[in-house]
Amino acid sequence: YFPETHGITFRIQISVKELLDTDVLLKLLFHLPVNYPSTLPDISVNSEQLTRAQCMDVKDKLLEQAKKHLSEPMVHDLILWIQQHLKYVIKESATVCNEKNTLSKGTSTEDGIWMLLLHLDHMRAKAKYVKTVEKWASDLRLTGRLMFIGKIILILLQGDRSNIKEYLILQKTSKVDVDSSGKKCKEKMISVLYETKVQSQHKRFQTFEVKEYSTLDELQKEFETAGLTTLFSEFVPPLLK
């Protein structure tokens, strides 16, 4: 590693407030070539709270800004700029994404709405687990239900397909529960019962709610109201056996 031939590389972590009501931790990597600042830095952007596409958007916008500062030291300005503008970059990327969907499909973005039914084996640290699921659903703009009946735990989600995928990654990779000895652990006992595009007969959930049902009939009514009777009869009764 020879700084004089390779330039220098440094990492910066910044926390940006008030984006989707949550703090976003951005990990920025700047590689400054030897002839910086007359050459643009290489930038890479990572964040667990943003999708890969959003990170790419942030990087592109930072490079756009960098061009305006060519030949003067710019890293500090770029960091200040992204702290102030992150929410606009993300909003813009969401709008562009929706427009792209609309243009390519020639119909509304409803085309991209998917539905997922998950079965969880247990929740030892229930209060914390429920809070985490609610936070993910809200961050990823997913609607649906977290449903408890007896020992059965189901999560029904509707939303953008990419956000549903993102949710599954979080659910499988985050330490959401505790094991029998009280240590934090990842969710290993989860099964995807059903995943499909939302059809016209399905009703869209407007919110994400946590509900406990005392009878199977109550639970069935919830599915019926959402136009999901067949989904219910196919997947829920077998779980009770």
XYZ file of N, CA and C in Angstrom:
723
model
N 0.857 -1.201 0.000
C 0.000 0.000 0.000
C 0.885 1.240 0.000
N 0.963 1.902 -1.139
C 1.833 3.083 -1.256
C 0.984 4.316 -1.498
N 0.766 5.109 -0.452
C -0.118 6.269 -0.595
C 0.264 7.151 -1.776
N 1.598 7.280 -2.042
C 1.937 8.248 -3.102
C 1.537 7.757 -4.498
N 1.370 6.424 -4.659
C 0.933 5.984 -5.983
C -0.568 5.700 -6.011
N -1.093 5.309 -4.852
C -2.505 4.910 -4.871
C -3.454 5.979 -4.351
N -2.927 7.069 -3.866
C -3.814 8.047 -3.244
C -4.220 7.536 -1.868
N -5.261 8.123 -1.290
C -5.661 7.659 0.033
C -7.135 7.281 0.045
N -7.465 6.386 0.948
C -8.845 5.918 1.067
C -9.292 6.161 2.496
N -10.467 6.719 2.673
C -10.954 6.763 4.054
C -12.455 6.548 4.114
N -12.871 5.999 5.260
C -14.289 5.689 5.465
C -14.894 6.723 6.407
N -16.137 7.056 6.155
C -16.833 7.988 7.050
C -18.219 7.411 7.293
N -18.646 7.427 8.549
C -20.028 7.032 8.828
C -20.776 8.261 9.297
N -21.906 8.548 8.672
C -22.711 9.670 9.165
C -24.136 9.196 9.387
N -24.763 9.780 10.370
C -26.142 9.427 10.653
C -27.009 10.595 10.186
N -27.995 10.301 9.345
C -28.863 11.369 8.832
C -30.237 11.203 9.466
N -30.728 12.280 10.046
C -32.004 12.228 10.788
C -33.211 12.345 9.868
N -34.340 12.014 10.422
C -35.681 12.268 9.859
C -35.893 11.757 8.454
N -35.474 10.567 8.186
C -35.820 9.992 6.891
C -36.724 8.812 7.213
N -37.948 8.832 6.710
C -38.920 7.796 7.057
C -38.974 7.607 8.577
N -38.871 8.730 9.314
C -38.924 8.709 10.784
C -37.850 7.831 11.415
N -36.757 7.628 10.727
C -35.717 6.807 11.331
C -34.369 7.408 10.975
N -33.360 7.121 11.783
C -32.021 7.612 11.436
C -31.411 6.682 10.395
N -30.812 7.257 9.394
C -30.147 6.441 8.378
C -28.646 6.542 8.601
N -28.008 5.382 8.733
C -26.566 5.382 8.907
C -25.938 5.145 7.535
N -25.238 6.156 7.043
C -24.583 6.038 5.736
C -23.119 5.702 5.947
N -22.636 4.685 5.245
C -21.205 4.377 5.291
C -20.618 4.813 3.953
N -19.785 5.816 3.996
C -19.217 6.368 2.759
C -17.741 6.012 2.689
N -17.322 5.572 1.517
C -15.907 5.276 1.322
C -15.406 6.203 0.215
N -14.440 7.040 0.534
C -13.868 7.933 -0.476
C -12.462 7.446 -0.810
N -12.204 7.268 -2.090
C -10.831 6.966 -2.492
C -10.322 8.174 -3.277
N -9.334 8.862 -2.718
C -8.824 10.067 -3.375
C -7.603 9.699 -4.196
N -7.688 9.813 -5.523
C -6.540 9.471 -6.359
C -5.387 10.457 -6.110
N -4.194 10.104 -6.599
C -3.004 10.922 -6.345
C -3.209 12.367 -6.776
N -3.839 12.542 -7.951
C -3.977 13.924 -8.442
C -5.302 14.575 -8.029
N -5.934 14.038 -6.983
C -7.085 14.729 -6.382
C -6.585 16.084 -5.869
N -7.332 17.178 -5.954
C -8.750 17.245 -6.384
C -8.960 17.561 -7.861
N -7.882 17.471 -8.676
C -8.166 17.726 -10.099
C -8.752 16.472 -10.758
N -8.767 15.366 -10.027
C -9.480 14.159 -10.480
C -10.545 13.858 -9.432
N -11.701 13.366 -9.894
C -12.794 13.077 -8.953
C -12.442 11.893 -8.057
N -12.905 11.914 -6.803
C -12.686 10.747 -5.948
C -13.586 9.584 -6.390
N -13.182 8.384 -6.042
C -14.092 7.235 -6.178
C -14.924 7.213 -4.910
N -16.221 6.957 -5.047
C -17.069 6.972 -3.859
C -17.859 5.675 -3.823
N -17.945 5.051 -2.650
C -18.918 3.958 -2.567
C -19.808 4.217 -1.357
N -21.071 3.824 -1.492
C -22.085 4.148 -0.477
C -22.765 2.867 -0.015
N -22.815 2.675 1.293
C -23.554 1.531 1.849
C -24.447 2.003 2.971
N -25.590 1.362 3.118
C -26.442 1.674 4.255
C -27.423 0.531 4.442
N -27.557 0.083 5.692
C -28.489 -1.021 5.934
C -29.934 -0.561 5.813
N -30.149 0.766 5.956
C -31.549 1.239 5.909
C -32.014 1.538 4.481
N -31.094 1.538 3.532
C -31.491 1.871 2.161
C -31.334 0.648 1.260
N -32.092 0.624 0.173
C -31.933 -0.472 -0.782
C -30.660 -0.216 -1.587
N -30.230 -1.237 -2.300
C -29.007 -1.087 -3.107
C -29.203 0.014 -4.162
N -30.414 0.045 -4.739
C -30.693 1.054 -5.771
C -30.593 2.461 -5.181
N -31.092 2.628 -3.954
C -31.020 3.956 -3.326
C -29.571 4.340 -3.050
N -28.761 3.361 -2.628
C -27.333 3.652 -2.393
C -26.665 4.104 -3.695
N -27.034 3.447 -4.810
C -26.476 3.845 -6.112
C -26.893 5.280 -6.459
N -28.167 5.609 -6.157
C -28.644 6.972 -6.421
C -27.846 7.993 -5.621
N -27.595 7.662 -4.341
C -26.838 8.582 -3.482
C -25.445 8.780 -4.074
N -24.828 7.676 -4.509
C -23.477 7.752 -5.086
C -23.486 8.635 -6.348
N -24.473 8.402 -7.225
C -24.535 9.197 -8.474
C -24.680 10.679 -8.166
N -25.550 10.988 -7.192
C -25.770 12.398 -6.845
C -24.497 13.018 -6.247
N -23.780 12.240 -5.428
C -22.538 12.745 -4.840
C -21.512 13.035 -5.936
N -21.445 12.153 -6.932
C -20.480 12.374 -8.025
C -20.881 13.598 -8.851
N -22.203 13.779 -9.027
C -22.676 14.995 -9.738
C -22.193 16.245 -9.010
N -22.363 16.218 -7.672
C -21.924 17.359 -6.851
C -20.410 17.536 -6.946
N -19.697 16.411 -6.919
C -18.232 16.456 -6.935
C -17.733 17.196 -8.186
N -18.427 16.973 -9.314
C -17.997 17.633 -10.569
C -18.025 19.149 -10.428
N -18.968 19.647 -9.598
C -19.073 21.110 -9.431
C -17.895 21.647 -8.631
N -17.214 20.765 -7.878
C -16.122 21.213 -7.019
C -14.756 20.818 -7.574
N -14.741 20.362 -8.824
C -13.482 19.855 -9.377
C -12.351 20.853 -9.159
N -11.195 20.318 -8.783
C -9.955 21.084 -8.549
C -9.958 21.873 -7.236
N -10.962 21.637 -6.368
C -10.863 22.186 -5.007
C -11.239 21.067 -4.043
N -10.635 21.011 -2.861
C -10.975 19.925 -1.914
C -12.482 19.898 -1.685
N -13.073 18.691 -1.766
C -14.535 18.653 -1.819
C -15.190 17.693 -0.837
N -14.413 16.803 -0.238
C -15.046 15.745 0.562
C -15.951 16.325 1.652
N -15.425 17.318 2.363
C -16.202 17.914 3.451
C -17.522 18.482 2.912
N -17.443 19.194 1.782
C -18.670 19.765 1.184
C -19.653 18.670 0.778
N -19.104 17.576 0.248
C -19.989 16.493 -0.199
C -20.736 15.880 0.996
N -20.020 15.740 2.112
C -20.654 15.150 3.299
C -21.760 16.073 3.816
N -21.464 17.366 3.870
C -22.498 18.323 4.306
C -23.683 18.275 3.359
N -23.382 18.193 2.052
C -24.440 18.215 1.044
C -25.375 17.014 1.213
N -24.785 15.817 1.399
C -25.643 14.632 1.475
C -26.431 14.623 2.778
N -25.871 15.208 3.839
C -26.636 15.262 5.092
C -27.901 16.096 4.897
N -27.762 17.166 4.101
C -28.934 18.040 3.909
C -29.892 17.505 2.850
N -29.355 16.754 1.893
C -30.186 16.408 0.737
C -30.611 14.953 0.647
N -30.169 14.130 1.615
C -30.460 12.701 1.488
C -31.952 12.425 1.274
N -32.801 13.110 2.080
C -34.221 12.754 1.961
C -34.781 13.089 0.574
N -34.227 14.145 -0.052
C -34.724 14.488 -1.392
C -34.238 13.460 -2.413
N -32.999 13.011 -2.235
C -32.446 12.010 -3.162
C -33.298 10.738 -3.098
N -33.624 10.323 -1.863
C -34.399 9.090 -1.690
C -35.815 9.266 -2.239
N -36.432 10.417 -1.915
C -37.790 10.681 -2.433
C -37.781 10.619 -3.950
N -36.758 11.277 -4.533
C -36.668 11.353 -5.994
C -36.511 9.950 -6.566
N -35.660 9.142 -5.910
C -35.437 7.805 -6.469
C -36.732 6.989 -6.392
N -37.531 7.235 -5.343
C -38.806 6.515 -5.237
C -39.752 6.940 -6.356
N -39.792 8.261 -6.629
C -40.698 8.755 -7.672
C -40.275 8.235 -9.030
N -38.975 8.301 -9.293
C -38.474 7.842 -10.586
C -38.829 6.379 -10.760
N -38.650 5.633 -9.688
C -38.922 4.204 -9.717
C -40.397 3.974 -10.074
N -41.286 4.728 -9.427
C -42.711 4.581 -9.720
C -43.021 4.955 -11.152
N -42.374 6.039 -11.618
C -42.632 6.459 -12.995
C -42.193 5.384 -13.972
N -41.020 4.811 -13.691
C -40.506 3.760 -14.580
C -41.512 2.625 -14.653
N -42.012 2.203 -13.477
C -42.992 1.122 -13.456
C -44.192 1.485 -14.304
N -44.651 2.730 -14.127
C -45.861 3.161 -14.831
C -45.610 3.138 -16.327
N -44.458 3.653 -16.744
C -44.180 3.734 -18.173
C -44.043 2.345 -18.764
N -43.274 1.484 -18.068
C -42.994 0.200 -18.698
C -44.238 -0.684 -18.730
N -45.138 -0.508 -17.756
C -46.303 -1.393 -17.730
C -47.478 -0.756 -18.480
N -47.409 0.550 -18.626
C -48.524 1.226 -19.259
C -49.760 1.248 -18.363
N -49.630 0.733 -17.128
C -50.762 0.802 -16.199
C -50.215 1.324 -14.888
N -51.038 1.279 -13.851
C -50.577 1.877 -12.596
C -49.520 0.999 -11.930
N -48.847 1.566 -10.932
C -47.768 0.838 -10.252
C -48.308 -0.300 -9.396
N -49.639 -0.441 -9.319
C -50.219 -1.552 -8.553
C -49.649 -2.875 -9.043
N -49.183 -2.872 -10.306
C -48.598 -4.081 -10.880
C -47.480 -4.637 -10.031
N -46.803 -3.724 -9.329
C -45.630 -4.176 -8.584
C -45.948 -4.584 -7.155
N -47.241 -4.678 -6.797
C -47.579 -4.973 -5.393
C -47.647 -6.487 -5.181
N -46.902 -6.946 -4.185
C -46.858 -8.377 -3.894
C -47.384 -8.655 -2.496
N -47.643 -9.939 -2.275
C -48.163 -10.331 -0.973
C -47.383 -11.543 -0.488
N -47.162 -11.584 0.814
C -46.339 -12.637 1.385
C -47.015 -13.141 2.659
N -47.077 -14.447 2.832
C -47.613 -15.003 4.071
C -46.511 -15.832 4.738
N -46.159 -15.436 5.951
C -45.075 -16.100 6.683
C -45.619 -16.784 7.930
N -44.976 -17.871 8.299
C -45.339 -18.560 9.541
C -44.115 -18.587 10.449
N -44.277 -18.082 11.676
C -43.183 -18.094 12.653
C -43.457 -19.169 13.681
N -42.398 -19.835 14.096
C -42.581 -20.927 15.047
C -42.883 -20.414 16.466
N -42.144 -19.394 16.893
C -42.385 -18.855 18.243
C -41.754 -17.471 18.367
N -42.127 -16.758 19.401
C -41.485 -15.484 19.736
C -41.208 -15.537 21.225
N -39.962 -15.661 21.588
C -39.681 -15.678 23.041
C -39.748 -14.267 23.612
N -39.049 -13.331 22.934
C -39.077 -11.938 23.410
C -40.156 -11.217 22.616
N -41.418 -11.521 22.950
C -42.534 -11.108 22.088
C -42.628 -9.588 21.897
N -42.572 -8.819 22.994
C -42.785 -7.369 22.884
C -41.747 -6.740 21.957
N -40.487 -7.129 22.138
C -39.400 -6.555 21.329
C -39.540 -7.002 19.873
N -39.883 -8.281 19.695
C -40.025 -8.852 18.353
C -41.132 -8.109 17.585
N -42.275 -7.935 18.259
C -43.419 -7.267 17.614
C -43.026 -5.845 17.196
N -42.348 -5.135 18.096
C -41.899 -3.765 17.792
C -41.005 -3.737 16.560
N -40.086 -4.718 16.485
C -39.157 -4.790 15.351
C -39.917 -4.997 14.049
N -40.863 -5.946 14.060
C -41.651 -6.225 12.846
C -42.435 -4.974 12.429
N -43.023 -4.274 13.422
C -43.782 -3.054 13.102
C -42.865 -2.005 12.473
N -41.648 -1.876 13.008
C -40.710 -0.875 12.501
C -40.309 -1.205 11.055
N -39.998 -2.486 10.798
C -39.622 -2.877 9.432
C -40.765 -2.602 8.458
N -41.983 -2.980 8.880
C -43.140 -2.787 7.988
C -43.293 -1.303 7.674
N -43.106 -0.466 8.704
C -43.290 0.969 8.475
C -42.151 1.534 7.619
N -40.896 1.135 7.905
C -39.762 1.622 7.107
C -39.890 1.215 5.646
N -40.398 0.013 5.412
C -40.460 -0.497 4.032
C -41.834 -0.254 3.400
N -42.656 0.549 4.094
C -43.995 0.896 3.590
C -44.806 -0.360 3.223
N -44.791 -1.336 4.121
C -45.572 -2.555 3.897
C -46.823 -2.503 4.770
N -47.927 -3.039 4.247
C -49.150 -3.091 5.055
C -49.501 -4.557 5.286
N -50.447 -4.807 6.188
C -50.857 -6.182 6.431
C -51.139 -6.441 7.896
N -50.870 -7.663 8.334
C -51.198 -8.061 9.697
C -50.112 -8.964 10.276
N -49.866 -8.757 11.588
C -49.110 -9.754 12.359
C -50.174 -10.418 13.208
N -50.403 -11.735 13.007
C -51.573 -12.384 13.584
C -51.179 -13.490 14.566
N -51.800 -13.436 15.727
C -51.574 -14.478 16.739
C -52.875 -15.221 16.966
N -52.823 -16.553 16.897
C -53.987 -17.330 17.334
C -53.443 -18.574 18.021
N -53.733 -18.707 19.296
C -53.134 -19.797 20.070
C -51.621 -19.696 19.962
N -51.006 -20.786 19.530
C -49.538 -20.784 19.413
C -49.087 -20.388 18.011
N -50.048 -20.135 17.150
C -49.687 -19.871 15.748
C -49.415 -18.379 15.530
N -48.329 -18.100 14.816
C -47.970 -16.705 14.499
C -47.831 -16.586 12.982
N -48.631 -15.701 12.407
C -48.578 -15.488 10.954
C -48.290 -14.023 10.662
N -47.532 -13.793 9.606
C -47.314 -12.405 9.161
C -47.759 -12.325 7.706
N -48.706 -11.433 7.451
C -49.207 -11.242 6.093
C -48.776 -9.844 5.660
N -48.040 -9.768 4.571
C -47.508 -8.469 4.142
C -47.906 -8.167 2.714
N -48.177 -6.892 2.459
C -48.406 -6.446 1.084
C -47.530 -5.225 0.838
N -46.997 -5.132 -0.355
C -46.186 -3.957 -0.680
C -45.351 -4.202 -1.916
N -44.481 -3.255 -2.172
C -43.579 -3.316 -3.303
C -42.766 -4.600 -3.263
N -42.621 -5.262 -4.402
C -41.930 -6.558 -4.374
C -40.507 -6.433 -3.803
N -39.808 -5.368 -4.196
C -38.420 -5.227 -3.724
C -38.399 -5.008 -2.208
N -39.406 -4.305 -1.682
C -39.460 -4.072 -0.233
C -39.790 -5.354 0.524
N -40.623 -6.192 -0.105
C -40.960 -7.472 0.534
C -39.705 -8.342 0.601
N -38.923 -8.318 -0.495
C -37.661 -9.084 -0.509
C -36.740 -8.572 0.597
N -36.669 -7.246 0.689
C -35.829 -6.595 1.701
C -36.272 -7.019 3.109
N -37.597 -7.099 3.297
C -38.153 -7.490 4.596
C -37.666 -8.901 4.958
N -37.747 -9.795 3.979
C -37.337 -11.183 4.228
C -35.870 -11.268 4.628
N -35.040 -10.436 3.972
C -33.609 -10.422 4.306
C -33.441 -9.983 5.764
N -34.142 -8.897 6.141
C -34.054 -8.405 7.524
C -34.499 -9.488 8.503
N -35.616 -10.123 8.157
C -36.203 -11.124 9.056
C -35.236 -12.290 9.274
N -34.463 -12.609 8.219
C -33.580 -13.781 8.334
C -32.197 -13.429 8.869
N -31.797 -12.156 8.753
C -30.404 -11.844 9.104
C -30.266 -11.031 10.389
N -31.373 -10.487 10.914
C -31.266 -9.656 12.124
C -31.490 -10.518 13.366
N -30.896 -10.076 14.465
C -31.135 -10.787 15.734
C -32.448 -10.277 16.323
N -33.529 -10.998 16.012
C -34.859 -10.487 16.374
C -35.397 -11.074 17.670
N -34.851 -12.205 18.085
C -35.446 -12.897 19.231
C -34.339 -13.284 20.214
N -34.717 -14.011 21.258
C -33.697 -14.552 22.172
C -33.847 -16.074 22.190
N -32.720 -16.772 22.434
C -32.814 -18.234 22.518
C -33.189 -18.635 23.941
N -33.200 -19.946 24.199
C -33.686 -20.421 25.508
C -32.836 -19.902 26.665
N -31.575 -19.530 26.354
C -30.744 -19.016 27.458
C -30.792 -17.480 27.528
N -31.678 -16.875 26.708
C -31.850 -15.413 26.779
C -30.873 -14.637 25.911
N -30.059 -15.343 25.101
C -29.115 -14.663 24.195
C -29.840 -14.232 22.927
N -29.464 -13.054 22.375
C -30.095 -12.609 21.129
C -29.804 -13.613 20.010
N -30.809 -13.877 19.190
C -30.561 -14.837 18.104
C -31.346 -14.454 16.858
N -30.903 -15.017 15.741
C -31.595 -14.780 14.468
C -32.792 -15.718 14.375
N -33.707 -15.382 13.472
C -34.915 -16.190 13.288
C -34.594 -17.368 12.370
N -34.620 -18.574 12.936
C -34.319 -19.736 12.085
C -35.585 -20.501 11.733
N -36.619 -20.319 12.546
C -37.835 -21.115 12.371
C -38.904 -20.295 11.654
N -38.614 -19.959 10.417
C -39.604 -19.157 9.683
C -39.874 -19.858 8.368
N -41.145 -19.928 7.977
C -41.389 -20.505 6.649
C -42.269 -19.569 5.839
N -41.920 -19.465 4.548
C -42.722 -18.668 3.621
C -43.817 -19.607 3.123
N -45.066 -19.334 3.528
C -46.160 -20.218 3.121
C -46.604 -19.897 1.697
N -46.566 -18.601 1.365
C -47.162 -18.215 0.082
C -46.629 -16.857 -0.334
N -46.352 -16.728 -1.613
C -45.901 -15.422 -2.124
C -46.523 -15.246 -3.504
N -47.169 -14.127 -3.735
C -47.828 -13.940 -5.030
C -47.993 -12.459 -5.322
N -48.272 -12.171 -6.577
C -48.608 -10.800 -6.949
C -50.035 -10.533 -6.458
N -50.291 -9.336 -5.959
C -51.647 -9.017 -5.497
C -52.591 -8.982 -6.710
N -53.649 -9.795 -6.651
C -54.608 -9.884 -7.762
C -55.773 -8.916 -7.528
N -56.582 -8.747 -8.573
C -57.664 -7.758 -8.461
C -58.676 -8.133 -7.380
N -58.861 -9.449 -7.125
C -59.849 -9.833 -6.102
C -59.337 -9.631 -4.678
N -58.027 -9.411 -4.546
C -57.483 -9.186 -3.204
C -57.723 -7.743 -2.790
N -58.125 -7.560 -1.556
C -58.258 -6.191 -1.044
C -56.896 -5.746 -0.526
N -56.608 -4.458 -0.700
C -55.340 -3.945 -0.179
C -55.507 -3.531 1.281
N -54.582 -3.961 2.125
C -54.581 -3.476 3.510
C -54.054 -2.043 3.492
N -54.688 -1.175 4.265
C -54.245 0.224 4.292
C -53.172 0.460 5.342
N -53.139 -0.430 6.365
C -52.199 -0.213 7.473
C -51.560 -1.543 7.843
N -50.582 -1.482 8.721
C -50.029 -2.722 9.275
C -50.497 -2.802 10.722
N -51.149 -3.901 11.091
C -51.670 -4.007 12.460
C -51.278 -5.330 13.102
N -51.155 -5.295 14.417
C -50.873 -6.509 15.179
C -52.183 -6.934 15.821
N -52.600 -8.183 15.577
C -53.898 -8.607 16.114
C -53.822 -9.993 16.742
N -54.573 -10.166 17.819
C -54.687 -11.482 18.450
C -56.121 -11.960 18.219
N -56.289 -13.224 17.831
C -57.623 -13.761 17.561
C -57.888 -14.885 18.559
N -59.121 -14.908 19.098
C -59.383 -15.969 20.079
C -59.983 -17.199 19.390
N -60.599 -17.014 18.212
C -61.158 -18.198 17.531
C -60.701 -18.227 16.075
N -60.785 -19.416 15.504
C -60.399 -19.594 14.104
C -61.346 -18.807 13.198
N -62.618 -18.721 13.613
C -63.600 -17.979 12.819
C -63.193 -16.522 12.656
N -62.732 -15.931 13.761
C -62.304 -14.522 13.705
C -61.185 -14.355 12.683
N -60.232 -15.289 12.749
C -59.089 -15.213 11.839
C -59.552 -15.395 10.392
N -60.465 -16.349 10.205
C -60.970 -16.616 8.861
C -61.661 -15.370 8.286
N -62.432 -14.677 9.146
C -63.123 -13.460 8.690
C -62.119 -12.420 8.197
N -60.985 -12.296 8.927
C -59.948 -11.341 8.532
C -59.463 -11.654 7.105
N -59.239 -12.943 6.836
C -58.789 -13.350 5.498
C -59.894 -13.120 4.459
N -61.140 -13.454 4.850
C -62.261 -13.286 3.909
C -62.426 -11.827 3.512
N -62.350 -10.931 4.509
C -62.500 -9.499 4.231
C -61.455 -9.048 3.222
N -60.269 -9.669 3.283
C -59.189 -9.261 2.383
C -59.251 -10.017 1.050
N -60.335 -10.782 0.865
C -60.474 -11.528 -0.395
C -59.495 -12.694 -0.488
N -59.125 -13.252 0.680
C -58.092 -14.292 0.701
C -58.606 -15.613 1.270
N -59.876 -15.925 0.989
C -60.477 -17.132 1.567
C -59.690 -18.381 1.195
N -59.313 -18.502 -0.093
C -58.618 -19.731 -0.517
C -57.245 -19.829 0.146
N -56.597 -18.683 0.284
C -55.283 -18.659 0.937
C -55.430 -19.202 2.367
N -56.487 -18.755 3.033
C -56.728 -19.193 4.413
C -56.931 -20.712 4.465
N -57.882 -21.190 3.629
C -58.236 -22.618 3.762
C -57.089 -23.524 3.336
N -56.238 -23.039 2.464
C -55.129 -23.876 2.006
C -54.015 -23.970 3.059
N -53.722 -22.821 3.743
C -52.510 -22.806 4.568
C -52.742 -22.803 6.081
N -53.867 -22.230 6.545
C -53.990 -22.081 7.994
C -54.447 -23.351 8.717
N -55.558 -24.011 8.294
C -55.984 -25.210 9.039
C -54.872 -26.257 9.229
N -54.025 -26.544 8.189
C -52.964 -27.544 8.399
C -52.029 -27.177 9.566
N -51.867 -25.898 9.858
C -50.960 -25.486 10.936
C -51.532 -25.871 12.307
N -52.867 -26.005 12.372
C -53.505 -26.254 13.658
C -53.415 -27.725 14.055
N -53.081 -28.554 13.057
C -53.073 -30.011 13.333
C -51.891 -30.383 14.200
